Amino acid sequence: MKKGLLIIYSGPSGVGKGTVREHFMHDEQLNLMYSISMTTRKPRKDEVLDQDYFFVSEDEFKNAIDHNELLEYASFVGNYYGTPKAYVEAKRNEGYNVILEIEVEGARQIMKNSDDHLSIFLLPPSMQELENRIRNRKTEPEEIIQKRLNKAMSELDVQKEYDYIICNTTPEQAAEEIRAIIKNNL
Ligand code: 5GP
């Protein structure tokens, strides 16, 4: 059986990665599995444990690093985020294409270490639109919103390192473009 693709899917905080993903994730032809990340961030009100993230303590996260259990990891606005390796490898070996929704530093680690990945960067229609989305979410205090917006500016510089750049004008249109990209790369 052909090993599944590793799909790196990035974009600044608030761009709508999750919403767009929901529009293409369930297309059976794409044969996708979503990799649930580990994070030391506290859960938001609407987040489901072990579904949106594995929420862990800093000690648990460091333990995962020490035991080489993460495919990549990075620090983002004061918290750690990382991809558990075992799940990704198991699913790829079963032939699934595994999607990693990760920030740019972790993405760079994977781009450097693997040669059979596909990378997609999702852009906001404008910075104003991104700011509106982060604010409308009402999940973070002002200080964190500012940090996330600053981080977004620096993340946009990294978009050129990705294979494909898609603008999230509407979730339906962005998802359609991503669906086509994945199909063309299978
Ligand atoms: P949030 O706190 O908004 O859920 O995530 C913050 C950023 O971390 C987002 O860009 C998200 O895609 C990224 N992220 C989530 N999981 C991982 C991961 O496992 N590794 C890395 N490097 N980034 C992640």
JSON list of C-alpha atoms and ligand atoms in Angstrom, two decimals:
[
{"chain": "A", "resi": 1, "resn": "MET", "atom": "CA", "xyz": [0.00, 0.00, 0.00]},
{"chain": "A", "resi": 2, "resn": "LYS", "atom": "CA", "xyz": [1.20, 3.50, -0.85]},
{"chain": "A", "resi": 3, "resn": "LYS", "atom": "CA", "xyz": [2.19, 5.53, 2.21]},
{"chain": "A", "resi": 4, "resn": "GLY", "atom": "CA", "xyz": [-0.06, 8.55, 2.81]},
{"chain": "A", "resi": 5, "resn": "LEU", "atom": "CA", "xyz": [1.03, 12.12, 2.25]},
{"chain": "A", "resi": 6, "resn": "LEU", "atom": "CA", "xyz": [1.98, 14.50, 5.02]},
{"chain": "A", "resi": 7, "resn": "ILE", "atom": "CA", "xyz": [0.06, 17.74, 4.46]},
{"chain": "A", "resi": 8, "resn": "ILE", "atom": "CA", "xyz": [1.32, 20.84, 6.25]},
{"chain": "A", "resi": 9, "resn": "TYR", "atom": "CA", "xyz": [-1.49, 23.38, 6.56]},
{"chain": "A", "resi": 10, "resn": "SER", "atom": "CA", "xyz": [-0.60, 26.77, 8.07]},
{"chain": "A", "resi": 11, "resn": "GLY", "atom": "CA", "xyz": [-1.84, 30.32, 8.25]},
{"chain": "A", "resi": 12, "resn": "PRO", "atom": "CA", "xyz": [-1.93, 33.08, 10.86]},
{"chain": "A", "resi": 13, "resn": "SER", "atom": "CA", "xyz": [-4.01, 32.74, 14.00]},
{"chain": "A", "resi": 14, "resn": "GLY", "atom": "CA", "xyz": [-7.61, 33.76, 13.23]},
{"chain": "A", "resi": 15, "resn": "VAL", "atom": "CA", "xyz": [-7.41, 33.17, 9.46]},
{"chain": "A", "resi": 16, "resn": "GLY", "atom": "CA", "xyz": [-10.05, 30.44, 9.67]},
{"chain": "A", "resi": 17, "resn": "LYS", "atom": "CA", "xyz": [-7.97, 27.29, 9.13]},
{"chain": "A", "resi": 18, "resn": "GLY", "atom": "CA", "xyz": [-10.39, 25.12, 11.11]},
{"chain": "A", "resi": 19, "resn": "THR", "atom": "CA", "xyz": [-13.49, 26.43, 9.33]},
{"chain": "A", "resi": 20, "resn": "VAL", "atom": "CA", "xyz": [-11.95, 25.90, 5.90]},
{"chain": "A", "resi": 21, "resn": "ARG", "atom": "CA", "xyz": [-10.72, 22.44, 6.94]},
{"chain": "A", "resi": 22, "resn": "GLU", "atom": "CA", "xyz": [-14.23, 21.39, 7.91]},
{"chain": "A", "resi": 23, "resn": "HIS", "atom": "CA", "xyz": [-15.27, 22.12, 4.31]},
{"chain": "A", "resi": 24, "resn": "PHE", "atom": "CA", "xyz": [-12.71, 19.80, 2.69]},
{"chain": "A", "resi": 25, "resn": "MET", "atom": "CA", "xyz": [-11.85, 17.29, 5.44]},
{"chain": "A", "resi": 26, "resn": "HIS", "atom": "CA", "xyz": [-14.74, 14.93, 4.84]},
{"chain": "A", "resi": 27, "resn": "ASP", "atom": "CA", "xyz": [-14.27, 14.51, 1.07]},
{"chain": "A", "resi": 28, "resn": "GLU", "atom": "CA", "xyz": [-13.77, 10.73, 0.93]},
{"chain": "A", "resi": 29, "resn": "GLN", "atom": "CA", "xyz": [-11.60, 10.91, -2.18]},
{"chain": "A", "resi": 30, "resn": "LEU", "atom": "CA", "xyz": [-8.97, 12.83, -0.20]},
{"chain": "A", "resi": 31, "resn": "ASN", "atom": "CA", "xyz": [-8.67, 10.06, 2.39]},
{"chain": "A", "resi": 32, "resn": "LEU", "atom": "CA", "xyz": [-7.67, 12.53, 5.11]},
{"chain": "A", "resi": 33, "resn": "MET", "atom": "CA", "xyz": [-6.96, 12.15, 8.81]},
{"chain": "A", "resi": 34, "resn": "TYR", "atom": "CA", "xyz": [-6.48, 15.12, 11.10]},
{"chain": "A", "resi": 35, "resn": "SER", "atom": "CA", "xyz": [-3.54, 15.02, 13.48]},
{"chain": "A", "resi": 36, "resn": "ILE", "atom": "CA", "xyz": [-4.59, 16.21, 16.95]},
{"chain": "A", "resi": 37, "resn": "SER", "atom": "CA", "xyz": [-1.83, 18.32, 18.48]},
{"chain": "A", "resi": 38, "resn": "MET", "atom": "CA", "xyz": [-0.60, 18.49, 22.03]},
{"chain": "A", "resi": 39, "resn": "THR", "atom": "CA", "xyz": [-0.60, 21.92, 23.67]},
{"chain": "A", "resi": 40, "resn": "THR", "atom": "CA", "xyz": [0.09, 23.57, 27.02]},
{"chain": "A", "resi": 41, "resn": "ARG", "atom": "CA", "xyz": [-2.52, 26.26, 26.21]},
{"chain": "A", "resi": 42, "resn": "LYS", "atom": "CA", "xyz": [-5.65, 26.23, 28.36]},
{"chain": "A", "resi": 43, "resn": "PRO", "atom": "CA", "xyz": [-8.80, 24.99, 26.55]},
{"chain": "A", "resi": 44, "resn": "ARG", "atom": "CA", "xyz": [-11.19, 27.63, 25.18]},
{"chain": "A", "resi": 45, "resn": "LYS", "atom": "CA", "xyz": [-14.84, 27.37, 26.20]},
{"chain": "A", "resi": 46, "resn": "ASP", "atom": "CA", "xyz": [-16.00, 25.65, 23.04]},
{"chain": "A", "resi": 47, "resn": "GLU", "atom": "CA", "xyz": [-13.04, 23.26, 22.73]},
{"chain": "A", "resi": 48, "resn": "VAL", "atom": "CA", "xyz": [-13.38, 19.52, 23.23]},
{"chain": "A", "resi": 49, "resn": "LEU", "atom": "CA", "xyz": [-10.61, 17.69, 25.12]},
{"chain": "A", "resi": 50, "resn": "ASP", "atom": "CA", "xyz": [-8.70, 15.10, 23.05]},
{"chain": "A", "resi": 51, "resn": "GLN", "atom": "CA", "xyz": [-10.55, 16.25, 19.94]},
{"chain": "A", "resi": 52, "resn": "ASP", "atom": "CA", "xyz": [-9.40, 19.83, 19.39]},
{"chain": "A", "resi": 53, "resn": "TYR", "atom": "CA", "xyz": [-6.15, 19.26, 21.27]},
{"chain": "A", "resi": 54, "resn": "PHE", "atom": "CA", "xyz": [-4.54, 17.04, 23.86]},
{"chain": "A", "resi": 55, "resn": "PHE", "atom": "CA", "xyz": [-4.30, 19.64, 26.62]},
{"chain": "A", "resi": 56, "resn": "VAL", "atom": "CA", "xyz": [-1.27, 18.89, 28.78]},
{"chain": "A", "resi": 57, "resn": "SER", "atom": "CA", "xyz": [0.90, 20.49, 31.47]},
{"chain": "A", "resi": 58, "resn": "GLU", "atom": "CA", "xyz": [4.33, 21.91, 30.65]},
{"chain": "A", "resi": 59, "resn": "ASP", "atom": "CA", "xyz": [5.92, 18.90, 32.39]},
{"chain": "A", "resi": 60, "resn": "GLU", "atom": "CA", "xyz": [3.94, 16.47, 30.25]},
{"chain": "A", "resi": 61, "resn": "PHE", "atom": "CA", "xyz": [4.94, 18.38, 27.13]},
{"chain": "A", "resi": 62, "resn": "LYS", "atom": "CA", "xyz": [8.62, 18.38, 28.09]},
{"chain": "A", "resi": 63, "resn": "ASN", "atom": "CA", "xyz": [8.38, 14.68, 28.83]},
{"chain": "A", "resi": 64, "resn": "ALA", "atom": "CA", "xyz": [7.04, 14.10, 25.29]},
{"chain": "A", "resi": 65, "resn": "ILE", "atom": "CA", "xyz": [10.00, 16.07, 23.88]},
{"chain": "A", "resi": 66, "resn": "ASP", "atom": "CA", "xyz": [12.49, 14.12, 26.02]},
{"chain": "A", "resi": 67, "resn": "HIS", "atom": "CA", "xyz": [11.05, 10.81, 24.84]},
{"chain": "A", "resi": 68, "resn": "ASN", "atom": "CA", "xyz": [11.22, 11.90, 21.20]},
{"chain": "A", "resi": 69, "resn": "GLU", "atom": "CA", "xyz": [7.45, 11.52, 20.84]},
{"chain": "A", "resi": 70, "resn": "LEU", "atom": "CA", "xyz": [6.90, 14.68, 18.78]},
{"chain": "A", "resi": 71, "resn": "LEU", "atom": "CA", "xyz": [7.33, 15.04, 15.03]},
{"chain": "A", "resi": 72, "resn": "GLU", "atom": "CA", "xyz": [7.77, 18.79, 15.49]},
{"chain": "A", "resi": 73, "resn": "TYR", "atom": "CA", "xyz": [6.99, 21.38, 18.13]},
{"chain": "A", "resi": 74, "resn": "ALA", "atom": "CA", "xyz": [7.14, 25.11, 18.66]},
{"chain": "A", "resi": 75, "resn": "SER", "atom": "CA", "xyz": [6.37, 27.81, 21.16]},
{"chain": "A", "resi": 76, "resn": "PHE", "atom": "CA", "xyz": [3.56, 30.17, 20.12]},
{"chain": "A", "resi": 77, "resn": "VAL", "atom": "CA", "xyz": [2.54, 33.24, 22.17]},
{"chain": "A", "resi": 78, "resn": "GLY", "atom": "CA", "xyz": [3.65, 31.70, 25.46]},
{"chain": "A", "resi": 79, "resn": "ASN", "atom": "CA", "xyz": [2.52, 28.10, 24.95]},
{"chain": "A", "resi": 80, "resn": "TYR", "atom": "CA", "xyz": [3.95, 24.94, 23.44]},
{"chain": "A", "resi": 81, "resn": "TYR", "atom": "CA", "xyz": [2.29, 23.11, 20.55]},
{"chain": "A", "resi": 82, "resn": "GLY", "atom": "CA", "xyz": [3.47, 19.84, 19.02]},
{"chain": "A", "resi": 83, "resn": "THR", "atom": "CA", "xyz": [2.51, 16.94, 16.77]},
{"chain": "A", "resi": 84, "resn": "PRO", "atom": "CA", "xyz": [2.49, 13.44, 18.33]},
{"chain": "A", "resi": 85, "resn": "LYS", "atom": "CA", "xyz": [4.61, 11.29, 16.02]},
{"chain": "A", "resi": 86, "resn": "ALA", "atom": "CA", "xyz": [3.10, 7.83, 16.56]},
{"chain": "A", "resi": 87, "resn": "TYR", "atom": "CA", "xyz": [-0.40, 8.67, 15.26]},
{"chain": "A", "resi": 88, "resn": "VAL", "atom": "CA", "xyz": [0.91, 10.38, 12.14]},
{"chain": "A", "resi": 89, "resn": "GLU", "atom": "CA", "xyz": [3.18, 7.48, 11.24]},
{"chain": "A", "resi": 90, "resn": "ALA", "atom": "CA", "xyz": [0.52, 4.84, 11.93]},
{"chain": "A", "resi": 91, "resn": "LYS", "atom": "CA", "xyz": [-2.10, 6.59, 9.80]},
{"chain": "A", "resi": 92, "resn": "ARG", "atom": "CA", "xyz": [0.31, 7.27, 6.94]},
{"chain": "A", "resi": 93, "resn": "ASN", "atom": "CA", "xyz": [1.35, 3.64, 6.95]},
{"chain": "A", "resi": 94, "resn": "GLU", "atom": "CA", "xyz": [-2.34, 2.71, 6.67]},
{"chain": "A", "resi": 95, "resn": "GLY", "atom": "CA", "xyz": [-2.46, 4.86, 3.51]},
{"chain": "A", "resi": 96, "resn": "TYR", "atom": "CA", "xyz": [-4.21, 7.93, 4.94]},
{"chain": "A", "resi": 97, "resn": "ASN", "atom": "CA", "xyz": [-3.11, 11.44, 4.04]},
{"chain": "A", "resi": 98, "resn": "VAL", "atom": "CA", "xyz": [-2.48, 13.19, 7.33]},
{"chain": "A", "resi": 99, "resn": "ILE", "atom": "CA", "xyz": [-3.14, 16.88, 7.77]},
{"chain": "A", "resi": 100, "resn": "LEU", "atom": "CA", "xyz": [-1.08, 18.91, 10.26]},
{"chain": "A", "resi": 101, "resn": "GLU", "atom": "CA", "xyz": [-2.60, 22.27, 11.13]},
{"chain": "A", "resi": 102, "resn": "ILE", "atom": "CA", "xyz": [0.51, 23.93, 12.54]},
{"chain": "A", "resi": 103, "resn": "GLU", "atom": "CA", "xyz": [2.32, 27.27, 12.80]},
{"chain": "A", "resi": 104, "resn": "VAL", "atom": "CA", "xyz": [5.32, 28.15, 10.67]},
{"chain": "A", "resi": 105, "resn": "GLU", "atom": "CA", "xyz": [8.27, 27.16, 12.89]},
{"chain": "A", "resi": 106, "resn": "GLY", "atom": "CA", "xyz": [6.99, 23.61, 13.27]},
{"chain": "A", "resi": 107, "resn": "ALA", "atom": "CA", "xyz": [6.24, 23.56, 9.55]},
{"chain": "A", "resi": 108, "resn": "ARG", "atom": "CA", "xyz": [9.84, 24.51, 8.79]},
{"chain": "A", "resi": 109, "resn": "GLN", "atom": "CA", "xyz": [11.10, 21.59, 10.91]},
{"chain": "A", "resi": 110, "resn": "ILE", "atom": "CA", "xyz": [9.03, 19.18, 8.84]},
{"chain": "A", "resi": 111, "resn": "MET", "atom": "CA", "xyz": [9.96, 20.78, 5.51]},
{"chain": "A", "resi": 112, "resn": "LYS", "atom": "CA", "xyz": [13.63, 20.31, 6.44]},
{"chain": "A", "resi": 113, "resn": "ASN", "atom": "CA", "xyz": [13.29, 16.71, 7.58]},
{"chain": "A", "resi": 114, "resn": "SER", "atom": "CA", "xyz": [10.85, 15.14, 5.13]},
{"chain": "A", "resi": 115, "resn": "ASP", "atom": "CA", "xyz": [10.75, 15.05, 1.36]},
{"chain": "A", "resi": 116, "resn": "ASP", "atom": "CA", "xyz": [7.26, 13.65, 0.81]},
{"chain": "A", "resi": 117, "resn": "HIS", "atom": "CA", "xyz": [5.10, 16.44, 2.15]},
{"chain": "A", "resi": 118, "resn": "LEU", "atom": "CA", "xyz": [2.77, 18.99, 0.63]},
{"chain": "A", "resi": 119, "resn": "SER", "atom": "CA", "xyz": [2.52, 22.45, 2.18]},
{"chain": "A", "resi": 120, "resn": "ILE", "atom": "CA", "xyz": [-0.39, 24.90, 1.99]},
{"chain": "A", "resi": 121, "resn": "PHE", "atom": "CA", "xyz": [-0.54, 28.39, 3.50]},
{"chain": "A", "resi": 122, "resn": "LEU", "atom": "CA", "xyz": [-3.91, 30.05, 4.08]},
{"chain": "A", "resi": 123, "resn": "LEU", "atom": "CA", "xyz": [-3.96, 33.85, 3.80]},
{"chain": "A", "resi": 124, "resn": "PRO", "atom": "CA", "xyz": [-6.56, 36.26, 5.19]},
{"chain": "A", "resi": 125, "resn": "PRO", "atom": "CA", "xyz": [-8.21, 38.59, 2.64]},
{"chain": "A", "resi": 126, "resn": "SER", "atom": "CA", "xyz": [-6.62, 41.50, 4.57]},
{"chain": "A", "resi": 127, "resn": "MET", "atom": "CA", "xyz": [-4.98, 42.22, 7.93]},
{"chain": "A", "resi": 128, "resn": "GLN", "atom": "CA", "xyz": [-8.07, 44.18, 8.95]},
{"chain": "A", "resi": 129, "resn": "GLU", "atom": "CA", "xyz": [-10.21, 41.13, 8.26]},
{"chain": "A", "resi": 130, "resn": "LEU", "atom": "CA", "xyz": [-7.83, 38.99, 10.34]},
{"chain": "A", "resi": 131, "resn": "GLU", "atom": "CA", "xyz": [-8.02, 41.42, 13.26]},
{"chain": "A", "resi": 132, "resn": "ASN", "atom": "CA", "xyz": [-11.83, 41.45, 13.04]},
{"chain": "A", "resi": 133, "resn": "ARG", "atom": "CA", "xyz": [-11.92, 37.66, 13.14]},
{"chain": "A", "resi": 134, "resn": "ILE", "atom": "CA", "xyz": [-9.61, 37.39, 16.15]},
{"chain": "A", "resi": 135, "resn": "ARG", "atom": "CA", "xyz": [-11.60, 40.04, 18.02]},
{"chain": "A", "resi": 136, "resn": "ASN", "atom": "CA", "xyz": [-15.01, 38.60, 17.11]},
{"chain": "A", "resi": 137, "resn": "ARG", "atom": "CA", "xyz": [-13.94, 35.22, 18.48]},
{"chain": "A", "resi": 138, "resn": "LYS", "atom": "CA", "xyz": [-13.82, 36.89, 21.94]},
{"chain": "A", "resi": 139, "resn": "THR", "atom": "CA", "xyz": [-11.61, 34.10, 23.29]},
{"chain": "A", "resi": 140, "resn": "GLU", "atom": "CA", "xyz": [-8.48, 36.08, 24.22]},
{"chain": "A", "resi": 141, "resn": "PRO", "atom": "CA", "xyz": [-7.68, 39.16, 26.33]},
{"chain": "A", "resi": 142, "resn": "GLU", "atom": "CA", "xyz": [-6.38, 42.28, 24.56]},
{"chain": "A", "resi": 143, "resn": "GLU", "atom": "CA", "xyz": [-2.73, 41.58, 25.43]},
{"chain": "A", "resi": 144, "resn": "ILE", "atom": "CA", "xyz": [-2.87, 38.15, 23.76]},
{"chain": "A", "resi": 145, "resn": "ILE", "atom": "CA", "xyz": [-4.79, 39.55, 20.76]},
{"chain": "A", "resi": 146, "resn": "GLN", "atom": "CA", "xyz": [-1.95, 42.05, 20.19]},
{"chain": "A", "resi": 147, "resn": "LYS", "atom": "CA", "xyz": [0.65, 39.29, 20.48]},
{"chain": "A", "resi": 148, "resn": "ARG", "atom": "CA", "xyz": [-1.26, 37.09, 18.03]},
{"chain": "A", "resi": 149, "resn": "LEU", "atom": "CA", "xyz": [-1.58, 39.99, 15.55]},
{"chain": "A", "resi": 150, "resn": "ASN", "atom": "CA", "xyz": [2.16, 40.73, 15.78]},
{"chain": "A", "resi": 151, "resn": "LYS", "atom": "CA", "xyz": [2.88, 37.04, 15.30]},
{"chain": "A", "resi": 152, "resn": "ALA", "atom": "CA", "xyz": [0.55, 37.01, 12.26]},
{"chain": "A", "resi": 153, "resn": "MET", "atom": "CA", "xyz": [2.61, 39.74, 10.60]},
{"chain": "A", "resi": 154, "resn": "SER", "atom": "CA", "xyz": [5.81, 37.71, 10.98]},
{"chain": "A", "resi": 155, "resn": "GLU", "atom": "CA", "xyz": [4.09, 34.49, 9.89]},
{"chain": "A", "resi": 156, "resn": "LEU", "atom": "CA", "xyz": [2.97, 36.12, 6.63]},
{"chain": "A", "resi": 157, "resn": "ASP", "atom": "CA", "xyz": [6.66, 36.54, 5.69]},
{"chain": "A", "resi": 158, "resn": "VAL", "atom": "CA", "xyz": [7.05, 32.76, 5.69]},
{"chain": "A", "resi": 159, "resn": "GLN", "atom": "CA", "xyz": [4.26, 32.08, 3.18]},
{"chain": "A", "resi": 160, "resn": "LYS", "atom": "CA", "xyz": [6.76, 31.96, 0.28]},
{"chain": "A", "resi": 161, "resn": "GLU", "atom": "CA", "xyz": [8.33, 28.81, 1.75]},
{"chain": "A", "resi": 162, "resn": "TYR", "atom": "CA", "xyz": [5.08, 26.89, 1.12]},
{"chain": "A", "resi": 163, "resn": "ASP", "atom": "CA", "xyz": [4.16, 24.96, -2.04]},
{"chain": "A", "resi": 164, "resn": "TYR", "atom": "CA", "xyz": [0.75, 26.64, -2.32]},
{"chain": "A", "resi": 165, "resn": "ILE", "atom": "CA", "xyz": [-0.75, 29.89, -1.04]},
{"chain": "A", "resi": 166, "resn": "ILE", "atom": "CA", "xyz": [-4.55, 30.17, -0.86]},
{"chain": "A", "resi": 167, "resn": "CYS", "atom": "CA", "xyz": [-6.59, 33.22, 0.13]},
{"chain": "A", "resi": 168, "resn": "ASN", "atom": "CA", "xyz": [-9.55, 32.62, 2.43]},
{"chain": "A", "resi": 169, "resn": "THR", "atom": "CA", "xyz": [-11.96, 34.97, 0.67]},
{"chain": "A", "resi": 170, "resn": "THR", "atom": "CA", "xyz": [-14.76, 32.57, 1.59]},
{"chain": "A", "resi": 171, "resn": "PRO", "atom": "CA", "xyz": [-14.35, 29.20, 3.36]},
{"chain": "A", "resi": 172, "resn": "GLU", "atom": "CA", "xyz": [-16.15, 27.44, 0.49]},
{"chain": "A", "resi": 173, "resn": "GLN", "atom": "CA", "xyz": [-13.84, 28.85, -2.20]},
{"chain": "A", "resi": 174, "resn": "ALA", "atom": "CA", "xyz": [-10.66, 28.27, -0.15]},
{"chain": "A", "resi": 175, "resn": "ALA", "atom": "CA", "xyz": [-11.72, 24.71, 0.64]},
{"chain": "A", "resi": 176, "resn": "GLU", "atom": "CA", "xyz": [-12.46, 24.03, -3.03]},
{"chain": "A", "resi": 177, "resn": "GLU", "atom": "CA", "xyz": [-8.96, 25.21, -4.02]},
{"chain": "A", "resi": 178, "resn": "ILE", "atom": "CA", "xyz": [-7.32, 23.12, -1.31]},
{"chain": "A", "resi": 179, "resn": "ARG", "atom": "CA", "xyz": [-9.37, 20.08, -2.30]},
{"chain": "A", "resi": 180, "resn": "ALA", "atom": "CA", "xyz": [-8.13, 20.45, -5.89]},
{"chain": "A", "resi": 181, "resn": "ILE", "atom": "CA", "xyz": [-4.50, 20.85, -4.78]},
{"chain": "A", "resi": 182, "resn": "ILE", "atom": "CA", "xyz": [-4.61, 17.71, -2.63]},
{"chain": "A", "resi": 183, "resn": "LYS", "atom": "CA", "xyz": [-6.27, 15.68, -5.41]},
{"chain": "A", "resi": 184, "resn": "ASN", "atom": "CA", "xyz": [-3.61, 16.78, -7.89]},
{"chain": "A", "resi": 185, "resn": "ASN", "atom": "CA", "xyz": [-0.88, 15.63, -5.53]},
{"chain": "A", "resi": 186, "resn": "LEU", "atom": "CA", "xyz": [-2.26, 12.18, -4.74]},
{"chain": "B", "resi": 1, "resn": "5GP", "atom": "P1", "xyz": [-4.41, 28.19, 18.74]},
{"chain": "B", "resi": 1, "resn": "5GP", "atom": "O1", "xyz": [-3.94, 28.57, 20.12]},
{"chain": "B", "resi": 1, "resn": "5GP", "atom": "O2", "xyz": [-5.02, 29.36, 18.02]},
{"chain": "B", "resi": 1, "resn": "5GP", "atom": "O3", "xyz": [-5.26, 26.96, 18.74]},
{"chain": "B", "resi": 1, "resn": "5GP", "atom": "O4", "xyz": [-3.09, 27.80, 17.91]},
{"chain": "B", "resi": 1, "resn": "5GP", "atom": "C1", "xyz": [-2.05, 28.70, 17.77]},
{"chain": "B", "resi": 1, "resn": "5GP", "atom": "C2", "xyz": [-1.18, 28.31, 16.57]},
{"chain": "B", "resi": 1, "resn": "5GP", "atom": "O5", "xyz": [-0.52, 27.07, 16.84]},
{"chain": "B", "resi": 1, "resn": "5GP", "atom": "C3", "xyz": [-2.00, 28.09, 15.30]},
{"chain": "B", "resi": 1, "resn": "5GP", "atom": "O6", "xyz": [-1.29, 28.66, 14.21]},
{"chain": "B", "resi": 1, "resn": "5GP", "atom": "C4", "xyz": [-2.05, 26.58, 15.18]},
{"chain": "B", "resi": 1, "resn": "5GP", "atom": "O7", "xyz": [-2.19, 26.14, 13.84]},
{"chain": "B", "resi": 1, "resn": "5GP", "atom": "C5", "xyz": [-0.68, 26.22, 15.72]},
{"chain": "B", "resi": 1, "resn": "5GP", "atom": "N1", "xyz": [-0.58, 24.81, 16.12]},
{"chain": "B", "resi": 1, "resn": "5GP", "atom": "C6", "xyz": [-1.56, 23.98, 16.54]},
{"chain": "B", "resi": 1, "resn": "5GP", "atom": "N2", "xyz": [-1.08, 22.76, 16.77]},
{"chain": "B", "resi": 1, "resn": "5GP", "atom": "C7", "xyz": [0.25, 22.81, 16.48]},
{"chain": "B", "resi": 1, "resn": "5GP", "atom": "C8", "xyz": [1.31, 21.84, 16.50]},
{"chain": "B", "resi": 1, "resn": "5GP", "atom": "O8", "xyz": [1.14, 20.67, 16.81]},
{"chain": "B", "resi": 1, "resn": "5GP", "atom": "N3", "xyz": [2.54, 22.27, 16.14]},
{"chain": "B", "resi": 1, "resn": "5GP", "atom": "C9", "xyz": [2.79, 23.56, 15.78]},
{"chain": "B", "resi": 1, "resn": "5GP", "atom": "N4", "xyz": [4.04, 23.87, 15.43]},
{"chain": "B", "resi": 1, "resn": "5GP", "atom": "N5", "xyz": [1.82, 24.49, 15.74]},
{"chain": "B", "resi": 1, "resn": "5GP", "atom": "C10", "xyz": [0.56, 24.12, 16.09]}
]
